[in-house]
Amino acid sequence: MTRYLGAAVVIRAVNDGASVGLALLALTVRPGVAGALVAALVAPHLLGPWLSRLLSLTDSRYVLAGSFVLYAGAVATAATVMAEAPAVVAVVLVALAGCAGPMLAGGLTSRLPGGDTARSRAFDSATWGVATAAGPGLAAVTNLVIGPVAAVLLMAAGAIVAAGLVLTLPPDPGRPEESPRIRDSALHAMQTRPLRYTLLAVGLTGLGLGALPVATPLLGVELGQPAGSGGLLIATYGVASLAGSLAGAARLSDGLSSRLAAGSLAVMSLGVGVAATAPSFAVALAGFVVLGLANGAFLPTVLAVCREHAPANGYAQLLVLSSSIKISGAALAGIWSGFAVPAGGRTVLAVVVAVLLAAAVTRARSGPFRRRRSPGRR
């Protein structure tokens, strides 16, 4: 479990940090392509359900490690040539790195050791909290001390380290002879009530939380702080999310964790609402603590529902589909929040509150989570 968690923390921190590093580098040498680079890194997640079939073709350790090496090479090359090569070259290279994105999210989670229990799922969710806090912070500090190219190259080196860690994991106990087709997995998700509403809630969550990088700098300024204070709000959210996931690892059973899903989303909306109406920066920080704790409790419930209702041999595909939906929602959030910038950070956060409440209602409609076994499941 330790080696898995190490690989997960490193590669997910690398991904979060690379987004920041690439944006800072583009703003330095080619400001006009900063948004295109971030979008190029995220957009290929839409290919996740198709790419996930690679996991069933051979030992998934090699697929994951190869994806991380591809990621490292693509972002390192993009950073090195960005100042001189045509802008389209950098965008294409970053899009190639983005193709590895589904593997570092749901693809890596499909290799979750420890019997795939509520505890192991909570620990896996905790890696996202570490990544959110550590990756962007490390990239920003490296940018200040050495420069933006070094920040991206450091992230590329981290991806190589993660590839090495993945290769040290135990081999797959056995590969299925045939995984379901993408269409069949998607149809199964749409026809299974808990999966349908959970995946819709996941997409709405991404559509809301994906606006935080835009809203937090604006909110900081509105509260009399420098725009950079938005990074502190995001880091606070990441650390609190880690704490929430670790609390789930220690205390929550499968059933209890799943029943808390809708409540966690409601508390997340409450935390954002506190920040949106905060009279001071300290109160806004408290709101982001609440948001992070609730988010940390919510993430393991998604893994639990995917595990329990996945079709035979289709768990990895379902995890990748879930992460692709969330990240695609986050990409759309970047678009709508960008248009909402003139309205201010509080207004953007108010919209996030409404979206998270909609996610809570959607998740509640799926009904209580019940343990069951599907025919043909391993």
Short mmCIF file of N, CA and C in Angstrom, two decimals, residues 210-285:
data_model
loop_
_atom_site.label_atom_id
_atom_site.label_comp_id
_atom_site.label_asym_id
_atom_site.label_seq_id
_atom_site.Cartn_x
_atom_site.Cartn_y
_atom_site.Cartn_z
N GLY A 210 -14.32 23.24 -10.16
CA GLY A 210 -13.38 23.67 -11.17
C GLY A 210 -13.28 25.18 -11.32
N ALA A 211 -14.22 25.91 -10.73
CA ALA A 211 -14.20 27.37 -10.79
C ALA A 211 -13.37 27.99 -9.67
N LEU A 212 -12.93 27.19 -8.72
CA LEU A 212 -12.19 27.75 -7.58
C LEU A 212 -10.89 28.45 -7.97
N PRO A 213 -10.09 27.92 -8.91
CA PRO A 213 -8.87 28.66 -9.27
C PRO A 213 -9.14 30.06 -9.82
N VAL A 214 -10.31 30.26 -10.41
CA VAL A 214 -10.68 31.59 -10.91
C VAL A 214 -11.26 32.44 -9.78
N ALA A 215 -12.09 31.84 -8.94
CA ALA A 215 -12.80 32.60 -7.92
C ALA A 215 -11.91 33.03 -6.76
N THR A 216 -10.96 32.19 -6.36
CA THR A 216 -10.21 32.49 -5.14
C THR A 216 -9.31 33.74 -5.24
N PRO A 217 -8.61 33.96 -6.35
CA PRO A 217 -7.84 35.22 -6.42
C PRO A 217 -8.75 36.45 -6.37
N LEU A 218 -9.90 36.35 -7.04
CA LEU A 218 -10.84 37.47 -7.02
C LEU A 218 -11.37 37.72 -5.61
N LEU A 219 -11.68 36.64 -4.90
CA LEU A 219 -12.20 36.78 -3.54
C LEU A 219 -11.13 37.39 -2.63
N GLY A 220 -9.88 36.95 -2.79
CA GLY A 220 -8.81 37.51 -1.97
C GLY A 220 -8.71 39.01 -2.13
N VAL A 221 -8.78 39.49 -3.36
CA VAL A 221 -8.71 40.94 -3.62
C VAL A 221 -9.90 41.65 -3.00
N GLU A 222 -11.09 41.05 -3.13
CA GLU A 222 -12.29 41.66 -2.56
C GLU A 222 -12.23 41.75 -1.04
N LEU A 223 -11.44 40.88 -0.43
CA LEU A 223 -11.29 40.89 1.03
C LEU A 223 -10.05 41.66 1.47
N GLY A 224 -9.48 42.44 0.55
CA GLY A 224 -8.36 43.30 0.90
C GLY A 224 -7.01 42.61 0.92
N GLN A 225 -6.91 41.43 0.29
CA GLN A 225 -5.66 40.69 0.24
C GLN A 225 -5.10 40.72 -1.18
N PRO A 226 -3.82 40.41 -1.38
CA PRO A 226 -3.28 40.30 -2.74
C PRO A 226 -3.90 39.12 -3.47
N ALA A 227 -3.86 39.16 -4.80
CA ALA A 227 -4.46 38.09 -5.60
C ALA A 227 -3.82 36.74 -5.27
N GLY A 228 -2.55 36.75 -4.91
CA GLY A 228 -1.86 35.51 -4.57
C GLY A 228 -2.44 34.79 -3.37
N SER A 229 -3.23 35.50 -2.57
CA SER A 229 -3.85 34.86 -1.41
C SER A 229 -4.84 33.78 -1.82
N GLY A 230 -5.29 33.83 -3.07
CA GLY A 230 -6.17 32.77 -3.55
C GLY A 230 -5.48 31.42 -3.49
N GLY A 231 -4.16 31.41 -3.70
CA GLY A 231 -3.42 30.16 -3.58
C GLY A 231 -3.47 29.58 -2.18
N LEU A 232 -3.50 30.45 -1.18
CA LEU A 232 -3.60 29.98 0.20
C LEU A 232 -4.97 29.33 0.45
N LEU A 233 -6.00 29.90 -0.14
CA LEU A 233 -7.33 29.30 0.01
C LEU A 233 -7.37 27.91 -0.63
N ILE A 234 -6.77 27.78 -1.82
CA ILE A 234 -6.74 26.48 -2.49
C ILE A 234 -5.92 25.48 -1.69
N ALA A 235 -4.77 25.92 -1.17
CA ALA A 235 -3.93 25.02 -0.37
C ALA A 235 -4.66 24.57 0.89
N THR A 236 -5.38 25.49 1.52
CA THR A 236 -6.16 25.15 2.71
C THR A 236 -7.21 24.10 2.38
N TYR A 237 -7.86 24.28 1.25
CA TYR A 237 -8.85 23.31 0.78
C TYR A 237 -8.20 21.94 0.58
N GLY A 238 -7.01 21.91 -0.02
CA GLY A 238 -6.32 20.65 -0.26
C GLY A 238 -5.94 19.94 1.02
N VAL A 239 -5.39 20.68 1.98
CA VAL A 239 -4.98 20.08 3.26
C VAL A 239 -6.21 19.56 4.01
N ALA A 240 -7.28 20.33 4.01
CA ALA A 240 -8.50 19.89 4.69
C ALA A 240 -9.10 18.67 4.01
N SER A 241 -9.01 18.61 2.69
CA SER A 241 -9.51 17.45 1.96
C SER A 241 -8.71 16.20 2.34
N LEU A 242 -7.41 16.37 2.50
CA LEU A 242 -6.58 15.28 2.97
C LEU A 242 -7.04 14.81 4.34
N ALA A 243 -7.28 15.75 5.25
CA ALA A 243 -7.72 15.40 6.60
C ALA A 243 -9.06 14.67 6.56
N GLY A 244 -9.97 15.13 5.70
CA GLY A 244 -11.27 14.48 5.58
C GLY A 244 -11.16 13.05 5.07
N SER A 245 -10.28 12.83 4.12
CA SER A 245 -10.08 11.48 3.60
C SER A 245 -9.46 10.57 4.64
N LEU A 246 -8.48 11.08 5.39
CA LEU A 246 -7.85 10.27 6.42
C LEU A 246 -8.83 9.92 7.53
N ALA A 247 -9.71 10.86 7.85
CA ALA A 247 -10.75 10.57 8.84
C ALA A 247 -11.65 9.45 8.33
N GLY A 248 -11.96 9.46 7.04
CA GLY A 248 -12.75 8.38 6.46
C GLY A 248 -12.02 7.06 6.52
N ALA A 249 -10.72 7.10 6.33
CA ALA A 249 -9.94 5.86 6.40
C ALA A 249 -10.01 5.25 7.78
N ALA A 250 -10.07 6.10 8.79
CA ALA A 250 -10.02 5.61 10.17
C ALA A 250 -11.39 5.20 10.69
N ARG A 251 -12.47 5.83 10.16
CA ARG A 251 -13.75 5.68 10.85
C ARG A 251 -14.90 5.15 10.00
N LEU A 252 -14.86 5.34 8.69
CA LEU A 252 -16.06 5.08 7.91
C LEU A 252 -16.07 3.67 7.33
N SER A 253 -17.19 2.99 7.51
CA SER A 253 -17.40 1.72 6.85
C SER A 253 -17.95 1.98 5.46
N ASP A 254 -18.04 0.92 4.63
CA ASP A 254 -18.58 1.08 3.29
C ASP A 254 -19.97 1.69 3.32
N GLY A 255 -20.86 1.09 4.11
CA GLY A 255 -22.23 1.57 4.12
C GLY A 255 -22.37 2.98 4.63
N LEU A 256 -21.71 3.29 5.75
CA LEU A 256 -21.81 4.63 6.33
C LEU A 256 -21.23 5.67 5.38
N SER A 257 -20.08 5.37 4.79
CA SER A 257 -19.46 6.31 3.88
C SER A 257 -20.37 6.65 2.73
N SER A 258 -21.03 5.64 2.18
CA SER A 258 -21.90 5.87 1.03
C SER A 258 -23.13 6.66 1.41
N ARG A 259 -23.69 6.40 2.58
CA ARG A 259 -24.88 7.14 3.00
C ARG A 259 -24.56 8.61 3.27
N LEU A 260 -23.31 8.91 3.51
CA LEU A 260 -22.91 10.29 3.78
C LEU A 260 -22.65 11.11 2.51
N ALA A 261 -22.76 10.48 1.34
CA ALA A 261 -22.38 11.17 0.11
C ALA A 261 -23.17 12.45 -0.11
N ALA A 262 -24.49 12.37 -0.08
CA ALA A 262 -25.31 13.56 -0.32
C ALA A 262 -25.08 14.60 0.77
N GLY A 263 -24.93 14.15 2.02
CA GLY A 263 -24.67 15.09 3.10
C GLY A 263 -23.34 15.79 2.94
N SER A 264 -22.33 15.06 2.45
CA SER A 264 -21.02 15.67 2.24
C SER A 264 -21.11 16.78 1.19
N LEU A 265 -21.85 16.52 0.11
CA LEU A 265 -22.01 17.53 -0.93
C LEU A 265 -22.74 18.76 -0.39
N ALA A 266 -23.74 18.53 0.46
CA ALA A 266 -24.46 19.67 1.04
C ALA A 266 -23.53 20.50 1.94
N VAL A 267 -22.67 19.82 2.71
CA VAL A 267 -21.74 20.54 3.57
C VAL A 267 -20.70 21.28 2.72
N MET A 268 -20.31 20.69 1.59
CA MET A 268 -19.39 21.38 0.69
C MET A 268 -20.01 22.70 0.22
N SER A 269 -21.28 22.67 -0.14
CA SER A 269 -21.94 23.90 -0.58
C SER A 269 -22.01 24.91 0.56
N LEU A 270 -22.19 24.42 1.79
CA LEU A 270 -22.20 25.31 2.95
C LEU A 270 -20.85 25.99 3.12
N GLY A 271 -19.76 25.22 2.99
CA GLY A 271 -18.43 25.80 3.12
C GLY A 271 -18.16 26.88 2.10
N VAL A 272 -18.56 26.62 0.85
CA VAL A 272 -18.37 27.64 -0.19
C VAL A 272 -19.24 28.85 0.10
N GLY A 273 -20.44 28.61 0.61
CA GLY A 273 -21.33 29.72 0.95
C GLY A 273 -20.74 30.60 2.04
N VAL A 274 -20.09 29.99 3.03
CA VAL A 274 -19.42 30.77 4.08
C VAL A 274 -18.34 31.65 3.47
N ALA A 275 -17.55 31.07 2.56
CA ALA A 275 -16.49 31.86 1.92
C ALA A 275 -17.06 32.98 1.07
N ALA A 276 -18.16 32.70 0.36
CA ALA A 276 -18.76 33.70 -0.53
C ALA A 276 -19.29 34.91 0.23
N THR A 277 -19.72 34.70 1.46
CA THR A 277 -20.31 35.79 2.25
C THR A 277 -19.39 36.25 3.37
N ALA A 278 -18.13 35.81 3.34
CA ALA A 278 -17.20 36.08 4.44
C ALA A 278 -16.91 37.58 4.58
N PRO A 279 -16.96 38.09 5.81
CA PRO A 279 -16.60 39.50 6.02
C PRO A 279 -15.10 39.71 6.12
N SER A 280 -14.33 38.62 6.27
CA SER A 280 -12.88 38.74 6.40
C SER A 280 -12.21 37.53 5.77
N PHE A 281 -10.93 37.65 5.53
CA PHE A 281 -10.19 36.56 4.92
C PHE A 281 -10.13 35.34 5.83
N ALA A 282 -10.06 35.56 7.14
CA ALA A 282 -10.01 34.45 8.09
C ALA A 282 -11.28 33.61 8.01
N VAL A 283 -12.43 34.26 7.87
CA VAL A 283 -13.69 33.53 7.75
C VAL A 283 -13.73 32.75 6.44
N ALA A 284 -13.19 33.36 5.37
CA ALA A 284 -13.13 32.65 4.09
C ALA A 284 -12.27 31.40 4.21
N LEU A 285 -11.15 31.51 4.92
CA LEU A 285 -10.31 30.33 5.15
C LEU A 285 -11.08 29.24 5.87
#
